[in-house]
Short mmCIF file of C-alpha atoms in Angstrom, two decimals:
data_model
loop_
_atom_site.label_atom_id
_atom_site.label_comp_id
_atom_site.label_asym_id
_atom_site.label_seq_id
_atom_site.Cartn_x
_atom_site.Cartn_y
_atom_site.Cartn_z
CA MET L 1 -2.70 111.17 -97.59
CA LYS L 2 0.61 112.62 -96.43
CA ASP L 3 3.64 110.44 -97.06
CA VAL L 4 5.24 108.72 -94.09
CA LYS L 5 8.25 111.04 -93.88
CA GLN L 6 6.02 114.11 -93.85
CA LEU L 7 3.80 112.58 -91.19
CA ILE L 8 6.82 111.85 -89.00
CA ASP L 9 8.05 115.42 -89.43
CA ASP L 10 4.62 116.77 -88.50
CA LEU L 11 4.35 114.57 -85.42
CA ARG L 12 7.77 115.62 -84.23
CA GLN L 13 6.87 119.26 -84.73
CA ALA L 14 3.71 118.74 -82.71
CA PHE L 15 5.11 116.61 -79.89
CA GLY L 16 8.86 117.24 -79.98
CA GLU L 17 11.80 115.34 -81.43
CA GLY L 18 11.73 112.80 -78.63
CA MET L 19 8.21 111.57 -79.41
CA LYS L 20 7.84 107.79 -79.49
CA LEU L 21 6.69 107.07 -83.04
CA PRO L 22 3.43 105.14 -83.44
CA ILE L 23 3.26 101.51 -84.49
CA ALA L 24 1.61 100.49 -87.76
CA VAL L 25 -0.62 97.39 -87.72
CA TRP L 26 -1.54 95.37 -90.80
CA TYR L 27 -2.28 91.88 -92.13
CA SER L 28 -0.40 90.21 -94.97
CA ASP L 29 -0.02 87.04 -97.02
CA GLU L 30 3.67 86.83 -96.17
CA ALA L 31 5.52 87.76 -93.01
CA ALA L 32 6.61 91.38 -93.32
CA GLY L 33 9.39 90.94 -90.78
CA GLU L 34 10.79 88.42 -88.36
CA GLU L 35 8.14 85.87 -87.41
CA VAL L 36 8.29 85.53 -83.65
CA ALA L 37 7.10 82.74 -81.38
CA LEU L 38 6.49 83.82 -77.81
CA GLN L 39 5.49 81.64 -74.91
CA HIS L 40 2.58 83.86 -73.93
CA CYS L 41 1.67 87.50 -74.69
CA MET L 42 2.53 89.10 -78.04
CA PHE L 43 3.46 92.29 -76.22
CA ALA L 44 6.67 90.70 -75.02
CA ALA L 45 7.83 91.61 -78.55
CA LEU L 46 6.98 95.30 -78.07
CA PRO L 47 10.58 96.31 -77.21
CA MET L 48 11.73 94.77 -80.51
CA VAL L 49 9.20 96.89 -82.41
CA GLU L 50 10.11 100.04 -80.49
CA GLN L 51 13.75 99.48 -81.39
CA GLY L 52 12.87 99.45 -85.10
CA GLN L 53 12.35 95.78 -85.87
CA VAL L 54 9.39 94.70 -87.99
CA VAL L 55 7.65 91.85 -86.19
CA SER L 56 5.17 89.34 -87.63
CA PHE L 57 2.83 86.86 -85.98
CA SER L 58 1.04 83.82 -87.39
CA LYS L 59 -1.67 81.61 -85.97
CA ASP L 60 0.75 78.70 -85.63
CA LYS L 61 3.27 80.68 -83.58
CA LEU L 62 0.88 82.83 -81.57
CA HIS L 63 0.43 80.83 -78.38
CA CYS L 64 -2.04 83.02 -76.49
CA GLY L 65 -5.63 81.88 -77.07
CA GLY L 66 -7.00 85.36 -76.50
CA GLY L 67 -4.49 86.78 -78.94
CA ARG L 68 -5.62 84.29 -81.57
CA VAL L 69 -9.24 85.30 -81.06
CA TYR L 70 -8.70 89.06 -81.03
CA SER L 71 -6.41 88.90 -84.07
CA GLY L 72 -9.10 87.03 -85.98
CA PHE L 73 -7.10 83.82 -86.30
CA MET L 74 -9.67 81.61 -84.55
CA PRO L 75 -13.24 81.83 -83.21
CA LEU L 76 -13.99 82.20 -79.52
CA ASN L 77 -13.99 78.97 -77.53
CA ALA L 78 -15.55 78.25 -74.15
CA GLY L 79 -12.22 78.22 -72.31
CA ILE L 80 -11.43 81.88 -72.85
CA PRO L 81 -14.55 83.37 -71.16
CA LYS L 82 -13.95 81.05 -68.19
CA PHE L 83 -10.32 82.16 -67.95
CA VAL L 84 -11.14 85.88 -68.22
CA SER L 85 -13.82 85.61 -65.53
CA ASN L 86 -12.63 82.88 -63.18
CA VAL L 87 -8.85 83.39 -63.34
CA GLU L 88 -8.29 87.01 -64.34
CA HIS L 89 -11.53 88.27 -62.74
CA TYR L 90 -12.01 90.97 -65.39
CA LYS L 91 -15.71 90.20 -65.81
CA GLN L 92 -18.23 88.92 -63.28
CA THR L 93 -19.27 85.85 -65.26
CA PRO L 94 -18.04 83.86 -68.28
CA GLU L 95 -21.37 84.61 -69.91
CA MET L 96 -20.61 88.34 -69.76
CA VAL L 97 -17.27 87.75 -71.46
CA ASN L 98 -18.89 85.64 -74.14
CA GLU L 99 -21.58 88.27 -74.75
CA TYR L 100 -19.01 91.04 -74.97
CA VAL L 101 -16.68 89.25 -77.39
CA GLU L 102 -19.61 88.27 -79.61
CA SER L 103 -20.67 91.93 -79.73
CA LEU L 104 -17.28 92.85 -81.26
CA ASP L 105 -18.12 91.00 -84.50
CA ILE L 106 -14.51 89.92 -84.93
CA GLU L 107 -13.86 88.99 -88.52
CA LEU L 108 -11.88 85.80 -89.14
CA GLN L 109 -8.86 86.83 -91.17
CA GLU L 110 -8.02 85.41 -94.57
CA LYS L 111 -4.41 86.55 -94.44
CA PRO L 112 -2.20 84.39 -92.21
CA TYR L 113 0.04 87.09 -90.71
CA PHE L 114 -0.32 90.34 -88.83
CA ASN L 115 2.57 92.73 -88.46
CA PHE L 116 3.79 95.52 -86.19
CA ALA L 117 6.30 98.13 -87.33
CA ARG L 118 7.42 101.50 -86.04
CA LEU L 119 6.21 104.23 -88.37
CA ASP L 120 9.67 105.11 -89.69
CA GLN L 121 10.08 101.51 -90.90
CA MET L 122 7.11 101.92 -93.27
CA GLU L 123 7.38 103.09 -96.88
CA SER L 124 3.68 103.94 -97.01
CA LEU L 125 0.45 103.37 -95.10
CA ASP L 126 -1.23 101.52 -97.96
CA GLY L 127 -2.96 98.43 -96.58
CA VAL L 128 -2.39 99.43 -92.97
CA GLU L 129 -5.32 99.00 -90.57
CA GLY L 130 -4.19 101.86 -88.35
CA LEU L 131 -1.56 103.35 -86.07
CA VAL L 132 -1.16 102.83 -82.33
CA PHE L 133 0.39 105.71 -80.39
CA PHE L 134 2.06 105.15 -77.02
CA GLY L 135 2.84 107.92 -74.55
CA ASN L 136 2.25 109.43 -71.16
CA ALA L 137 -0.91 111.32 -70.22
CA ASP L 138 0.39 114.53 -71.81
CA VAL L 139 0.96 112.86 -75.18
CA ILE L 140 -2.38 111.06 -75.09
CA SER L 141 -4.13 114.32 -74.13
CA GLY L 142 -2.67 116.00 -77.19
CA LEU L 143 -3.77 113.16 -79.43
CA VAL L 144 -7.26 113.19 -77.93
CA ALA L 145 -7.54 116.94 -78.50
CA TRP L 146 -6.61 116.37 -82.14
CA ALA L 147 -9.11 113.52 -82.51
CA PHE L 148 -11.98 115.68 -81.21
CA TYR L 149 -11.05 118.76 -83.25
CA ASP L 150 -13.25 118.13 -86.30
CA THR L 151 -16.13 116.22 -84.70
CA ASN L 152 -18.70 116.49 -81.92
CA GLU L 153 -19.41 112.77 -81.83
CA PRO L 154 -19.32 111.73 -78.15
CA ASP L 155 -17.54 108.46 -78.94
CA ALA L 156 -14.97 109.92 -81.34
CA VAL L 157 -12.51 108.72 -78.71
CA SER L 158 -13.77 105.52 -77.14
CA CYS L 159 -12.53 103.64 -74.09
CA GLN L 160 -13.83 100.09 -73.88
CA PHE L 161 -13.09 96.98 -71.90
CA ALA L 162 -10.43 95.10 -73.84
CA SER L 163 -7.30 93.04 -73.73
CA GLY L 164 -4.16 94.66 -75.06
CA CYS L 165 -4.44 92.76 -78.33
CA CYS L 166 -8.08 93.77 -78.69
CA SER L 167 -7.07 97.41 -78.20
CA MET L 168 -4.26 97.18 -80.74
CA LEU L 169 -5.84 94.89 -83.33
CA THR L 170 -9.56 94.21 -83.08
CA PHE L 171 -10.88 97.74 -82.59
CA ILE L 172 -8.87 99.43 -85.32
CA THR L 173 -9.27 96.59 -87.82
CA THR L 174 -13.05 96.42 -87.41
CA GLU L 175 -13.41 100.19 -87.41
CA ASN L 176 -11.15 100.67 -90.42
CA ARG L 177 -12.89 98.06 -92.54
CA LYS L 178 -16.29 99.62 -91.98
CA GLY L 179 -14.94 103.12 -92.64
CA GLY L 180 -15.59 104.21 -89.05
CA ASN L 181 -14.54 107.41 -87.30
CA ARG L 182 -13.61 106.32 -83.79
CA ALA L 183 -10.20 106.23 -82.12
CA PHE L 184 -9.62 103.97 -79.11
CA LEU L 185 -7.93 104.53 -75.80
CA GLY L 186 -6.30 101.36 -74.59
CA MET L 187 -3.64 99.33 -72.87
CA TYR L 188 -5.60 99.37 -69.61
CA ASP L 189 -5.60 95.57 -69.55
CA LEU L 190 -3.87 94.69 -66.27
CA SER L 191 -2.17 91.71 -67.91
CA VAL L 192 -0.39 93.90 -70.46
CA ARG L 193 0.69 96.67 -68.11
CA LYS L 194 3.97 94.92 -67.23
CA PHE L 195 5.11 95.42 -70.82
CA LEU L 196 4.60 99.20 -70.63
CA ARG L 197 6.05 102.00 -68.53
CA PRO L 198 3.98 102.88 -65.44
CA ASP L 199 2.88 106.20 -66.98
CA GLU L 200 2.26 104.84 -70.47
CA GLN L 201 -1.11 104.65 -72.22
CA ALA L 202 -2.13 104.17 -75.85
CA LEU L 203 -4.43 105.59 -78.50
CA ALA L 204 -5.22 103.42 -81.51
CA ILE L 205 -6.39 105.27 -84.62
CA PRO L 206 -7.79 103.28 -87.56
CA LEU L 207 -6.69 104.42 -91.00
CA SER L 208 -10.28 105.37 -91.86
CA ARG L 209 -10.12 107.97 -89.05
CA LEU L 210 -6.48 108.92 -89.47
CA VAL L 211 -6.90 110.09 -93.07
CA PRO L 212 -9.34 112.94 -92.24
CA MET L 213 -7.43 113.74 -89.05
CA LEU L 214 -4.27 114.37 -91.05
CA GLU L 215 -6.07 117.14 -92.90
CA THR L 216 -6.63 119.01 -89.64
CA LEU L 217 -3.31 118.46 -87.88
CA HIS L 218 -1.87 121.92 -88.58
CA ASP L 219 -5.15 123.62 -87.64
CA CYS L 220 -5.81 121.91 -84.32
CA ALA L 221 -4.46 122.70 -80.87
CA LEU L 222 -1.22 120.80 -81.47
CA PHE L 223 0.00 123.60 -83.71
CA ARG L 224 -2.08 126.57 -82.58
CA SER L 225 -2.94 126.42 -78.88
CA PRO L 226 -0.90 128.32 -76.27
CA ALA L 227 -2.07 125.74 -73.75
CA TRP L 228 -0.45 122.92 -75.75
CA THR L 229 2.79 124.90 -75.96
CA THR L 230 3.08 124.79 -72.17
CA VAL L 231 2.37 121.05 -72.13
CA LYS L 232 4.81 120.37 -74.95
CA GLU L 233 7.61 121.98 -72.94
CA ARG L 234 7.29 119.13 -70.43
CA LEU L 235 7.77 116.57 -73.20
CA GLN L 236 11.21 117.79 -74.22
#
C-alpha cells in the first residue's frame, strides 16, 4: 500500500491542492485523540476533525442511542426502531427499521473506542477500517469514476438507507472485515445534513476496497480523462 504522504500527494494531484482530505476511521483499545462527550450527534465533532484534531468516542460518552448501535457498542433496542419510524419518519413502521438493522449484521466491538482523524494526521493506514471522503458532486463523481474503473460489479458503489454514523462506521467496518469490494455513498440522513455544507456528500471506502483502488489511481480517469480535466478546473 502507498504510504500516507504519497496518497495525499496523489489525491491532491487528482483533485487539486484545495481538496478536503478524507477522514480515517478505526477502533482502538486506547483513545487515539481527545475523547469527546457530545449531547447528541457525533457529527457535531466533525469541524474538530476537519481542522486536524484526532477525535475519539467511547460507549460511555457517546450519548446517541443510534450511534451506539451503529458503532457496535450496544445491540439494537426496541426504542430505536420506534424513534426512527414514529419520530423521524424515515421508515414506514418500526418493524421495517428493526428488519433493516438486523440485516446489517452489526458486530459488537471488543475495542472500547473508535476514532476519526484527517488523513494527514495518520502515520499509516494499518488497522484502519476505511476512509470517508467529503466533497461536492464533482468530487464525489470523480471518486465514483475511480471506484468503478476496475470492476463491473453493479454495487461497487452502493447507496443504502442509513444514518450518518451507519454510513461512516457500520458499512465500511463490516465490509472491510469480510474483505468486501463495495464503497458507500452516504450522508443523506436528514438528521446529519445540518453538520455538512448544503452541497456536500460523502463516499466511504473500506480499506479492503481502497487497497486495490490505489493500484489503479494513476490509470483511471482522474489522471487520464480530458473530461475530468474540465471538471477539475471547477474545483480550484
